[in-house]
């Protein structure tokens, strides 16, 4: 499938912007997937291509954060996120998406309201509410599955759960969740490559844009304060709510 040159240029800059946002709070798929659809790319092909280009961005963010003193040990989370993502990507062919969308919509609205009415949420470290091992197994499976199955807002879910259950600050949660985002992206991509085609030219071009955007976004996270991250987090959660609600009602 060939696109007009104009579409390639637009998709490159869309991916760069999405990569920057995704490196900070997640939600880049809310920007890239509609853009791919708008170019006339069929849904499954768009989703597969989106996983290809987003993998570039999440890997760039991981590499940018690799020397950060804020990185925690999350090997177990990587394993269970991979398992969840593989199951979720296969399940997208079998399960009614509307049933999942309404659950996700309710969760996102609760997250949005909770974050607004807790002004100090994510500013500093707090006491963890569950062990790191339990957290990585539970949310690795759940959010890995969600990213493989549906996807929008996965990064936001990871940040929120790290803040609530592990007591992380917004900044540290953003840094530590990128390797988990990359894990679910690369596993879902592998399943899509096995099951579907991928638009390699589009995916790689957008991937280059993702690298540029993710590099800028990761530098902003390392240099900025948590207040900026929280505001952007709320913005992306609100946009995710609107997108999932629209998809559910359409």
Short mmCIF file of C-alpha atoms in Angstrom, two decimals:
data_model
loop_
_atom_site.label_atom_id
_atom_site.label_comp_id
_atom_site.label_asym_id
_atom_site.label_seq_id
_atom_site.Cartn_x
_atom_site.Cartn_y
_atom_site.Cartn_z
CA UNK A 1 0.00 0.00 0.00
CA UNK A 2 1.52 3.29 -1.16
CA UNK A 3 0.57 6.71 0.21
CA UNK A 4 0.94 10.15 -1.28
CA UNK A 5 4.14 12.00 -0.36
CA UNK A 6 2.18 14.56 1.67
CA UNK A 7 0.89 11.80 3.95
CA UNK A 8 4.41 10.58 4.66
CA UNK A 9 5.50 14.07 5.68
CA UNK A 10 2.46 14.58 7.92
CA UNK A 11 2.86 11.17 9.57
CA UNK A 12 6.52 11.89 10.33
CA UNK A 13 5.71 15.07 12.25
CA UNK A 14 2.68 13.46 13.91
CA UNK A 15 4.92 10.65 15.15
CA UNK A 16 7.53 13.12 16.43
CA UNK A 17 4.92 14.95 18.50
CA UNK A 18 3.40 11.68 19.71
CA UNK A 19 6.83 10.36 20.68
CA UNK A 20 7.48 13.43 22.82
CA UNK A 21 4.15 13.12 24.64
CA UNK A 22 4.50 9.35 25.01
CA UNK A 23 7.95 9.64 26.58
CA UNK A 24 6.52 11.91 29.27
CA UNK A 25 3.10 10.52 30.19
CA UNK A 26 2.08 7.98 27.54
CA UNK A 27 -0.91 8.34 25.23
CA UNK A 28 1.00 8.73 21.97
CA UNK A 29 -1.30 6.21 20.30
CA UNK A 30 -4.16 8.69 20.67
CA UNK A 31 -2.27 10.88 18.23
CA UNK A 32 -0.79 8.36 15.79
CA UNK A 33 -3.65 5.87 15.34
CA UNK A 34 -6.25 8.47 14.21
CA UNK A 35 -3.59 9.90 11.85
CA UNK A 36 -3.01 6.47 10.30
CA UNK A 37 -6.76 5.97 9.92
CA UNK A 38 -7.10 9.42 8.34
CA UNK A 39 -4.61 8.37 5.66
CA UNK A 40 -6.97 5.59 4.60
CA UNK A 41 -5.05 2.70 6.18
CA UNK A 42 -7.33 -0.23 7.21
CA UNK A 43 -7.76 -0.76 11.00
CA UNK A 44 -5.69 -3.93 11.55
CA UNK A 45 -2.93 -2.68 9.26
CA UNK A 46 -2.95 0.67 11.07
CA UNK A 47 -2.72 -1.00 14.49
CA UNK A 48 0.16 -3.23 13.39
CA UNK A 49 2.02 -0.32 11.81
CA UNK A 50 1.39 1.79 14.90
CA UNK A 51 3.05 -0.86 17.08
CA UNK A 52 6.08 -0.80 14.78
CA UNK A 53 6.57 2.96 14.97
CA UNK A 54 5.77 3.24 18.68
CA UNK A 55 8.40 0.61 19.47
CA UNK A 56 11.05 3.03 18.17
CA UNK A 57 9.82 5.73 20.53
CA UNK A 58 9.55 3.56 23.64
CA UNK A 59 13.02 2.11 23.01
CA UNK A 60 14.48 5.61 22.66
CA UNK A 61 12.92 6.65 25.98
CA UNK A 62 14.31 3.52 27.66
CA UNK A 63 17.81 4.28 26.38
CA UNK A 64 17.54 7.91 27.48
CA UNK A 65 16.56 6.85 31.01
CA UNK A 66 18.96 3.90 31.34
CA UNK A 67 21.48 5.82 33.45
CA UNK A 68 18.91 7.55 35.61
CA UNK A 69 19.30 7.04 39.34
CA UNK A 70 15.52 6.63 39.53
CA UNK A 71 15.37 3.25 37.75
CA UNK A 72 14.02 0.42 39.92
CA UNK A 73 14.44 -3.34 39.47
CA UNK A 74 11.51 -4.42 37.27
CA UNK A 75 12.69 -7.65 35.61
CA UNK A 76 9.65 -9.54 36.90
CA UNK A 77 7.37 -6.83 35.55
CA UNK A 78 8.96 -7.18 32.11
CA UNK A 79 8.27 -10.93 32.05
CA UNK A 80 4.63 -10.66 33.08
CA UNK A 81 4.00 -7.63 30.86
CA UNK A 82 5.27 -9.67 27.91
CA UNK A 83 2.94 -12.55 28.80
CA UNK A 84 -0.03 -10.20 29.19
CA UNK A 85 0.70 -8.40 25.90
CA UNK A 86 0.92 -11.67 23.95
CA UNK A 87 -2.41 -12.88 25.36
CA UNK A 88 -4.04 -9.50 24.78
CA UNK A 89 -2.94 -9.24 21.16
CA UNK A 90 -4.33 -12.69 20.36
CA UNK A 91 -7.50 -11.99 22.37
CA UNK A 92 -8.34 -8.90 20.29
CA UNK A 93 -9.61 -11.32 17.64
CA UNK A 94 -11.86 -13.21 20.06
CA UNK A 95 -13.31 -10.83 22.65
CA UNK A 96 -15.98 -8.16 22.21
CA UNK A 97 -14.05 -4.89 22.36
CA UNK A 98 -17.07 -2.90 23.55
CA UNK A 99 -17.16 -4.84 26.82
CA UNK A 100 -13.53 -3.96 27.48
CA UNK A 101 -13.98 -0.34 26.38
CA UNK A 102 -16.70 0.41 28.92
CA UNK A 103 -14.54 -1.00 31.74
CA UNK A 104 -11.56 1.06 30.56
CA UNK A 105 -13.75 4.17 30.26
CA UNK A 106 -14.98 3.83 33.86
CA UNK A 107 -11.41 3.30 35.14
CA UNK A 108 -10.10 6.33 33.25
CA UNK A 109 -12.84 8.60 34.60
CA UNK A 110 -12.11 7.45 38.16
CA UNK A 111 -8.37 8.03 37.62
CA UNK A 112 -9.01 11.51 36.25
CA UNK A 113 -11.27 12.52 39.16
CA UNK A 114 -9.00 10.97 41.79
CA UNK A 115 -5.95 12.79 40.42
CA UNK A 116 -7.75 16.14 40.31
CA UNK A 117 -9.02 15.88 43.89
CA UNK A 118 -5.62 14.77 45.22
CA UNK A 119 -3.51 17.88 44.47
CA UNK A 120 -0.41 16.42 46.14
CA UNK A 121 -0.63 13.10 44.27
CA UNK A 122 2.65 12.19 42.62
CA UNK A 123 4.66 15.15 43.89
CA UNK A 124 6.82 13.07 46.22
CA UNK A 125 7.41 9.46 47.19
CA UNK A 126 4.76 7.95 49.47
CA UNK A 127 4.46 4.65 51.32
CA UNK A 128 3.87 1.67 49.01
CA UNK A 129 0.50 -0.09 49.34
CA UNK A 130 1.67 -3.42 47.90
CA UNK A 131 4.95 -5.25 47.44
CA UNK A 132 6.99 -4.67 44.28
CA UNK A 133 6.73 -8.36 43.38
CA UNK A 134 2.93 -8.45 43.67
CA UNK A 135 2.65 -5.20 41.75
CA UNK A 136 4.82 -6.37 38.85
CA UNK A 137 2.96 -9.67 38.48
CA UNK A 138 -0.54 -8.20 38.80
CA UNK A 139 -0.20 -5.07 36.70
CA UNK A 140 2.29 -6.64 34.30
CA UNK A 141 -0.41 -9.11 33.28
CA UNK A 142 -3.29 -6.61 33.36
CA UNK A 143 -1.65 -3.68 31.60
CA UNK A 144 0.34 -5.89 29.25
CA UNK A 145 -2.95 -7.50 28.22
CA UNK A 146 -4.61 -4.10 27.83
CA UNK A 147 -1.81 -2.73 25.64
CA UNK A 148 -1.92 -5.76 23.39
CA UNK A 149 -5.71 -5.76 23.25
CA UNK A 150 -6.70 -2.09 23.05
CA UNK A 151 -3.79 0.23 23.87
CA UNK A 152 -4.88 3.87 24.35
CA UNK A 153 -3.63 5.30 27.62
CA UNK A 154 -1.42 2.37 28.65
CA UNK A 155 1.39 4.72 29.70
CA UNK A 156 -1.06 6.75 31.79
CA UNK A 157 -2.34 3.60 33.50
CA UNK A 158 1.23 2.55 34.32
CA UNK A 159 2.10 5.95 35.80
CA UNK A 160 -1.07 6.08 37.89
CA UNK A 161 -0.68 2.55 39.28
CA UNK A 162 2.99 3.19 40.17
CA UNK A 163 2.02 6.38 42.00
CA UNK A 164 -0.90 4.79 43.87
CA UNK A 165 0.42 1.32 44.69
CA UNK A 166 4.19 1.83 44.85
CA UNK A 167 4.16 5.40 46.16
CA UNK A 168 6.28 6.77 43.28
CA UNK A 169 6.36 10.42 42.31
CA UNK A 170 4.95 11.26 38.87
CA UNK A 171 8.47 11.84 37.54
CA UNK A 172 9.85 8.52 38.79
CA UNK A 173 6.76 6.66 37.63
CA UNK A 174 7.18 8.13 34.15
CA UNK A 175 10.81 7.01 34.02
CA UNK A 176 10.23 3.49 35.34
CA UNK A 177 7.25 2.63 33.16
CA UNK A 178 8.98 3.14 29.81
CA UNK A 179 10.68 -0.27 29.79
CA UNK A 180 7.30 -1.88 30.49
CA UNK A 181 5.74 0.13 27.65
CA UNK A 182 8.51 -1.01 25.35
CA UNK A 183 7.98 -4.63 26.40
CA UNK A 184 4.27 -4.69 25.55
CA UNK A 185 4.94 -2.80 22.30
CA UNK A 186 7.60 -5.19 21.03
CA UNK A 187 5.63 -8.32 22.01
CA UNK A 188 2.42 -7.02 20.41
CA UNK A 189 4.42 -6.11 17.30
CA UNK A 190 5.78 -9.64 17.14
CA UNK A 191 2.27 -11.10 17.26
CA UNK A 192 1.05 -8.67 14.59
CA UNK A 193 4.00 -9.54 12.35
CA UNK A 194 3.06 -13.19 12.69
CA UNK A 195 -0.64 -12.59 12.02
CA UNK A 196 -0.82 -9.53 9.75
CA UNK A 197 1.07 -7.34 7.36
CA UNK A 198 2.89 -4.15 8.38
CA UNK A 199 3.48 -1.03 6.33
CA UNK A 200 7.25 -1.02 6.74
CA UNK A 201 7.95 2.25 4.91
CA UNK A 202 5.34 4.13 6.95
CA UNK A 203 6.31 2.43 10.21
CA UNK A 204 10.03 3.10 9.86
CA UNK A 205 9.55 6.71 8.76
CA UNK A 206 7.23 7.34 11.71
CA UNK A 207 9.69 5.43 13.89
CA UNK A 208 12.38 8.00 13.03
CA UNK A 209 9.95 10.74 14.05
CA UNK A 210 9.27 8.83 17.27
CA UNK A 211 13.00 8.69 18.04
CA UNK A 212 13.28 12.47 17.68
CA UNK A 213 10.18 13.14 19.79
CA UNK A 214 11.00 10.57 22.48
CA UNK A 215 14.50 12.00 22.87
CA UNK A 216 13.10 15.49 23.46
CA UNK A 217 10.35 14.20 25.77
CA UNK A 218 12.71 12.13 27.91
CA UNK A 219 15.06 15.09 28.36
CA UNK A 220 12.10 17.21 29.50
CA UNK A 221 11.16 14.59 32.11
CA UNK A 222 14.69 14.51 33.53
CA UNK A 223 14.90 18.31 33.73
CA UNK A 224 11.37 19.33 34.66
CA UNK A 225 9.36 19.15 37.88
CA UNK A 226 6.45 16.84 38.62
CA UNK A 227 3.84 19.60 38.28
CA UNK A 228 4.32 19.81 34.51
CA UNK A 229 4.14 16.01 34.20
CA UNK A 230 0.92 15.89 36.23
CA UNK A 231 -0.78 18.55 34.08
CA UNK A 232 0.17 16.73 30.89
CA UNK A 233 -0.93 13.44 32.48
CA UNK A 234 -4.39 14.86 33.22
CA UNK A 235 -4.65 16.25 29.69
CA UNK A 236 -3.82 12.89 28.11
CA UNK A 237 -6.18 11.00 30.42
CA UNK A 238 -8.98 13.42 29.47
CA UNK A 239 -8.24 12.92 25.77
CA UNK A 240 -8.16 9.15 26.27
CA UNK A 241 -11.57 9.28 27.96
CA UNK A 242 -12.96 11.24 25.01
CA UNK A 243 -11.44 8.84 22.48
CA UNK A 244 -12.60 5.64 24.20
CA UNK A 245 -16.08 7.11 24.80
CA UNK A 246 -16.36 8.10 21.13
CA UNK A 247 -15.25 4.63 19.99
CA UNK A 248 -17.73 2.97 22.36
CA UNK A 249 -20.68 5.12 21.29
CA UNK A 250 -19.84 5.18 17.57
#
